[in-house]
PDB file of C-alpha atoms in Angstrom:
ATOM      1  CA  UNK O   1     -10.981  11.116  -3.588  1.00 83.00           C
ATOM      2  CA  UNK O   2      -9.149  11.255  -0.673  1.00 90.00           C
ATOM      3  CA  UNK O   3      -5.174  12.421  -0.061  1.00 91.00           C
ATOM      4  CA  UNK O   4      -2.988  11.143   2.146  1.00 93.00           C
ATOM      5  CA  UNK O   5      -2.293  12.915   5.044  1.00 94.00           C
ATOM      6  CA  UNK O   6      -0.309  15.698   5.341  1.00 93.00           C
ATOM      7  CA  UNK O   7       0.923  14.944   8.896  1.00 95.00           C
ATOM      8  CA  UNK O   8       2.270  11.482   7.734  1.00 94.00           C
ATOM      9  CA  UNK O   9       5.671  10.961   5.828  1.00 92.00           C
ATOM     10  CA  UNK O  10       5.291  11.790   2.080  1.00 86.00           C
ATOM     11  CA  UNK O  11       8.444   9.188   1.425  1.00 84.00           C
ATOM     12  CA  UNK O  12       7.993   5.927   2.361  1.00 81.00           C
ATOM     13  CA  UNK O  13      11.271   3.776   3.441  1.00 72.00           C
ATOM     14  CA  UNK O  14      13.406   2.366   0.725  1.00 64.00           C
ATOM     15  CA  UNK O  15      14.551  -0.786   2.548  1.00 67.00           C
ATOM     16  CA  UNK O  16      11.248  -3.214   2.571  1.00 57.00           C
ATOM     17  CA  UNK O  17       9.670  -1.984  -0.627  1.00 56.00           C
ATOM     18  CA  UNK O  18       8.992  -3.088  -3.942  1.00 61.00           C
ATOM     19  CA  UNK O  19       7.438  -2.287  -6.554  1.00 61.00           C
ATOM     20  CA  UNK O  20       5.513  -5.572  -8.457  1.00 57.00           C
ATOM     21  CA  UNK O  21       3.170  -5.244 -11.420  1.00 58.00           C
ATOM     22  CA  UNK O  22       0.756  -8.208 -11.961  1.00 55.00           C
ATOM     23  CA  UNK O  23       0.908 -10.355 -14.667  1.00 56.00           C
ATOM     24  CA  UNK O  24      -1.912  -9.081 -16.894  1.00 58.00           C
ATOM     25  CA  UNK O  25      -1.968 -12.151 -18.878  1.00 55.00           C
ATOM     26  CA  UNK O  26      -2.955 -16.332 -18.286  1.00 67.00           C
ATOM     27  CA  UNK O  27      -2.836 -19.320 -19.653  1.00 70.00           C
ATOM     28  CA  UNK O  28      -5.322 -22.275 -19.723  1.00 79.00           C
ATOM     29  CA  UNK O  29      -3.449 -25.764 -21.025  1.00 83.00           C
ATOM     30  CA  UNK O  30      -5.601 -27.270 -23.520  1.00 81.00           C
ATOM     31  CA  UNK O  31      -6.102 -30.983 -24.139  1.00 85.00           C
ATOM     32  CA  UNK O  32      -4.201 -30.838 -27.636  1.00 82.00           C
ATOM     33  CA  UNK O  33      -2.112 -28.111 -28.725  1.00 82.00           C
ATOM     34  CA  UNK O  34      -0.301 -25.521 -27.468  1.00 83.00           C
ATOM     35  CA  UNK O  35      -1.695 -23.301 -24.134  1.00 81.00           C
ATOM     36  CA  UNK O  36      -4.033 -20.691 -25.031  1.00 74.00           C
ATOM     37  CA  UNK O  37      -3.464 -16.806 -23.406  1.00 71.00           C
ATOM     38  CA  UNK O  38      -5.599 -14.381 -23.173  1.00 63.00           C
ATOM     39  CA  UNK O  39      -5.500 -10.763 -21.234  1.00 62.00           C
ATOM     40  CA  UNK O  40      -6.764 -11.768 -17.596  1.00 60.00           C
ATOM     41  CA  UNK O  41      -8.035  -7.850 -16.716  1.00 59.00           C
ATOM     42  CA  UNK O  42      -8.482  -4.692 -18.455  1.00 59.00           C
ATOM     43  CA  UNK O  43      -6.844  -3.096 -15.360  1.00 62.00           C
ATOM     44  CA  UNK O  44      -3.390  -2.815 -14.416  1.00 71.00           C
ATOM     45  CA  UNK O  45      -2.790  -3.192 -10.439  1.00 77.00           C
ATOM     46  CA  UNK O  46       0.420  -3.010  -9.082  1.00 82.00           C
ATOM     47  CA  UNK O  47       1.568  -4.695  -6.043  1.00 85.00           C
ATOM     48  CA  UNK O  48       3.376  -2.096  -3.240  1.00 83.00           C
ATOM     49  CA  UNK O  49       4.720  -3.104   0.136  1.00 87.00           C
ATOM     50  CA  UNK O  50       6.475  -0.582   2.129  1.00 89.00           C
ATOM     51  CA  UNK O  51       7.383   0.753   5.101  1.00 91.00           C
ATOM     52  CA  UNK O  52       6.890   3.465   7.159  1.00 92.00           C
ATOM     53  CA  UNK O  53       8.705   5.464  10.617  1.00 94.00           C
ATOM     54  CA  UNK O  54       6.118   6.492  12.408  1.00 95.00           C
ATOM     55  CA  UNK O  55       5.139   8.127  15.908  1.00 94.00           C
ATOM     56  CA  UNK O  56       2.639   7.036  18.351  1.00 93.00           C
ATOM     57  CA  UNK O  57       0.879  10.434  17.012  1.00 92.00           C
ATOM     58  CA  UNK O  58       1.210   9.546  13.435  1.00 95.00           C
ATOM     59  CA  UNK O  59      -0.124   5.660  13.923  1.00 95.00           C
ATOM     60  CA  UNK O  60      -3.036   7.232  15.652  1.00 94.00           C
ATOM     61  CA  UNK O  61      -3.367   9.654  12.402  1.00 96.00           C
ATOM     62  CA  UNK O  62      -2.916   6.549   9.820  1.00 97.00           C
ATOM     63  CA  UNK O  63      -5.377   4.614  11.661  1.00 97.00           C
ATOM     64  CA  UNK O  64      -8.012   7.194  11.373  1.00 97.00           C
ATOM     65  CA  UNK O  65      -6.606   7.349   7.635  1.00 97.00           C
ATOM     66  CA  UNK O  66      -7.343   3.956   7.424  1.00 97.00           C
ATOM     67  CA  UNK O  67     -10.512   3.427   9.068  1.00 96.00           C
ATOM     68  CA  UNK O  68     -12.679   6.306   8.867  1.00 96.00           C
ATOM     69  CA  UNK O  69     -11.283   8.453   5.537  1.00 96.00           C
ATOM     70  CA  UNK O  70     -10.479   5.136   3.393  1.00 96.00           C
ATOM     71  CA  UNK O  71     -13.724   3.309   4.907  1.00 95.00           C
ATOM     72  CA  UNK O  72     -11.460   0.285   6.071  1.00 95.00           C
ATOM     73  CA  UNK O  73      -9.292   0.281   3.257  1.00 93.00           C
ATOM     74  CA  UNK O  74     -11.929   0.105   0.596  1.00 93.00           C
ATOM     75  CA  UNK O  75     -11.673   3.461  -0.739  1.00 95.00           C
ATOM     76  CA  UNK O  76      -8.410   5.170  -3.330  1.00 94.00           C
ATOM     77  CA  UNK O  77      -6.702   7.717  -2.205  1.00 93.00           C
ATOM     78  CA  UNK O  78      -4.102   9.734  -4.310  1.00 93.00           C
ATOM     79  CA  UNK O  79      -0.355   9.190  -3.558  1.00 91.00           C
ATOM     80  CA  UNK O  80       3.397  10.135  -4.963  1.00 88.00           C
ATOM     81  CA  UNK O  81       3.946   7.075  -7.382  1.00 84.00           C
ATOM     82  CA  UNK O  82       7.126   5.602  -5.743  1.00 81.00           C
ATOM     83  CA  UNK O  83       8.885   5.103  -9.904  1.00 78.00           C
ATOM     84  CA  UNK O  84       7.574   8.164 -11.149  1.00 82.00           C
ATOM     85  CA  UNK O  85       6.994  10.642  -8.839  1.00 85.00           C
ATOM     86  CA  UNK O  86       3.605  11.694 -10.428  1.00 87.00           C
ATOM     87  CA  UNK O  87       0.375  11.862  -8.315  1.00 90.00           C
ATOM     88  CA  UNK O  88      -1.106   8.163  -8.391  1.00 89.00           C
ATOM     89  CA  UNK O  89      -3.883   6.158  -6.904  1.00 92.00           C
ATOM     90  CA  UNK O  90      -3.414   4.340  -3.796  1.00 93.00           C
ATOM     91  CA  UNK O  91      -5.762   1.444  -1.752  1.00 94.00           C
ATOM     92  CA  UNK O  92      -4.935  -0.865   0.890  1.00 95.00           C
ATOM     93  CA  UNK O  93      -5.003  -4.792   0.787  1.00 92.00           C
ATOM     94  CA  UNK O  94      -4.624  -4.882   4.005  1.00 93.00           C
ATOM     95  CA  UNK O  95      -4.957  -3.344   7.442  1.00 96.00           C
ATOM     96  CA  UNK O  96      -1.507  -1.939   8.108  1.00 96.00           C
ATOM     97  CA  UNK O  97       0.854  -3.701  11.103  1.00 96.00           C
ATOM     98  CA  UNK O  98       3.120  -1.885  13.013  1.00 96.00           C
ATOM     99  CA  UNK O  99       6.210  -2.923  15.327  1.00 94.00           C
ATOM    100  CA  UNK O 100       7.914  -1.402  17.900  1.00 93.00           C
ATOM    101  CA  UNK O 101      11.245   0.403  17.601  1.00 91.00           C
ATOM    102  CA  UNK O 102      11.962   2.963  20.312  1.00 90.00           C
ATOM    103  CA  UNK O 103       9.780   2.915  23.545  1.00 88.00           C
ATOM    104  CA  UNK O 104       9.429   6.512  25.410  1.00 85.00           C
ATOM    105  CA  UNK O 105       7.434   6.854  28.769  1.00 84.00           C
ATOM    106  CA  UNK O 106       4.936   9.197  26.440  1.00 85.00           C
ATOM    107  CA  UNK O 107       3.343   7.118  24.032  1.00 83.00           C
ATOM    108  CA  UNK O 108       3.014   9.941  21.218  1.00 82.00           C
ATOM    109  CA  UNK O 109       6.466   9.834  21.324  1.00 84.00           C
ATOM    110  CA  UNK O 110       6.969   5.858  20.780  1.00 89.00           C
ATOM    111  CA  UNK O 111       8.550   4.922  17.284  1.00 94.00           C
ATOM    112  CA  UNK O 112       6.974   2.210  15.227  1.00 95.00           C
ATOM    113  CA  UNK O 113       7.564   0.815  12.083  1.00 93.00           C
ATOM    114  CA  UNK O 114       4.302   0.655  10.221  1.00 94.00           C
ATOM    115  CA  UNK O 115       4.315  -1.909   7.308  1.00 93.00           C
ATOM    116  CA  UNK O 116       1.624  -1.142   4.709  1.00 92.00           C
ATOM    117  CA  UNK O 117       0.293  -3.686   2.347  1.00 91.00           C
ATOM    118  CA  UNK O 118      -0.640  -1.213  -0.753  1.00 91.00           C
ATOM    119  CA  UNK O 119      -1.767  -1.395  -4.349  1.00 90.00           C
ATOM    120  CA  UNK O 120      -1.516   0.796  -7.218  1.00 88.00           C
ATOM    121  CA  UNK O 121      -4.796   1.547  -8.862  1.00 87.00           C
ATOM    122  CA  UNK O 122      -5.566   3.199 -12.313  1.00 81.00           C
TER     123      UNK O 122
END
């Protein structure tokens, strides 16, 4: 399994993120009587937006990240949990976006803010 990259930011931002478990659990209405529930997965997957500051360097590392290392996003990697600070497994569900914040006439030097769509994986 993969790690994430050393060269990247080990923290991500704190404004933009949250943490959201899935509801492990669903109901199906019945004709008569009350709704039945039943456990919808034996795994729990948590939800993780965030953000990143990144450099034009950095975006070029967490696309190669991304692509090549994850294989498009398909593949865990392991991760600081953002709660508990204990190693964790990490995958995209999504290709990660990134904005503009500071221009510079060198393009390694270029802020962006990357925004990473990212789940928590047993």
């Amino acid at each position: 399994m993969a790690a994430w990259p050393g060269s990247l930011p080990t923290s991500f931002l704190m404004e933009g993120a949250s943490v959201m478990p899935r509801a492990q659990s669903i109901e199906t209405e019945m004709e008569v009587g009350p709704p039945k529930s039943r456990r919808r997965t034996s795994t729990d997957v948590t939800d993780f937006p965030a953000q990143l500051v990144l450099t034009g360097t950095q975006v070029a590392t967490l696309e190669t990240f991304y692509t090549t290392t994850t294989n498009g996003g398909a593949d865990t990697w392991t991760h600081v949990h953002p709660i508990t600070g204990a190693s964790a497994n990490f995958q995209f569900s999504g290709r990660p976006s990134y904005t503009p914040t500071r221009n510079d006439a060198t393009p390694a030097n270029r802020l962006w803010l990357a925004s990473l769509s990212l789940r928590i994986v047993p």
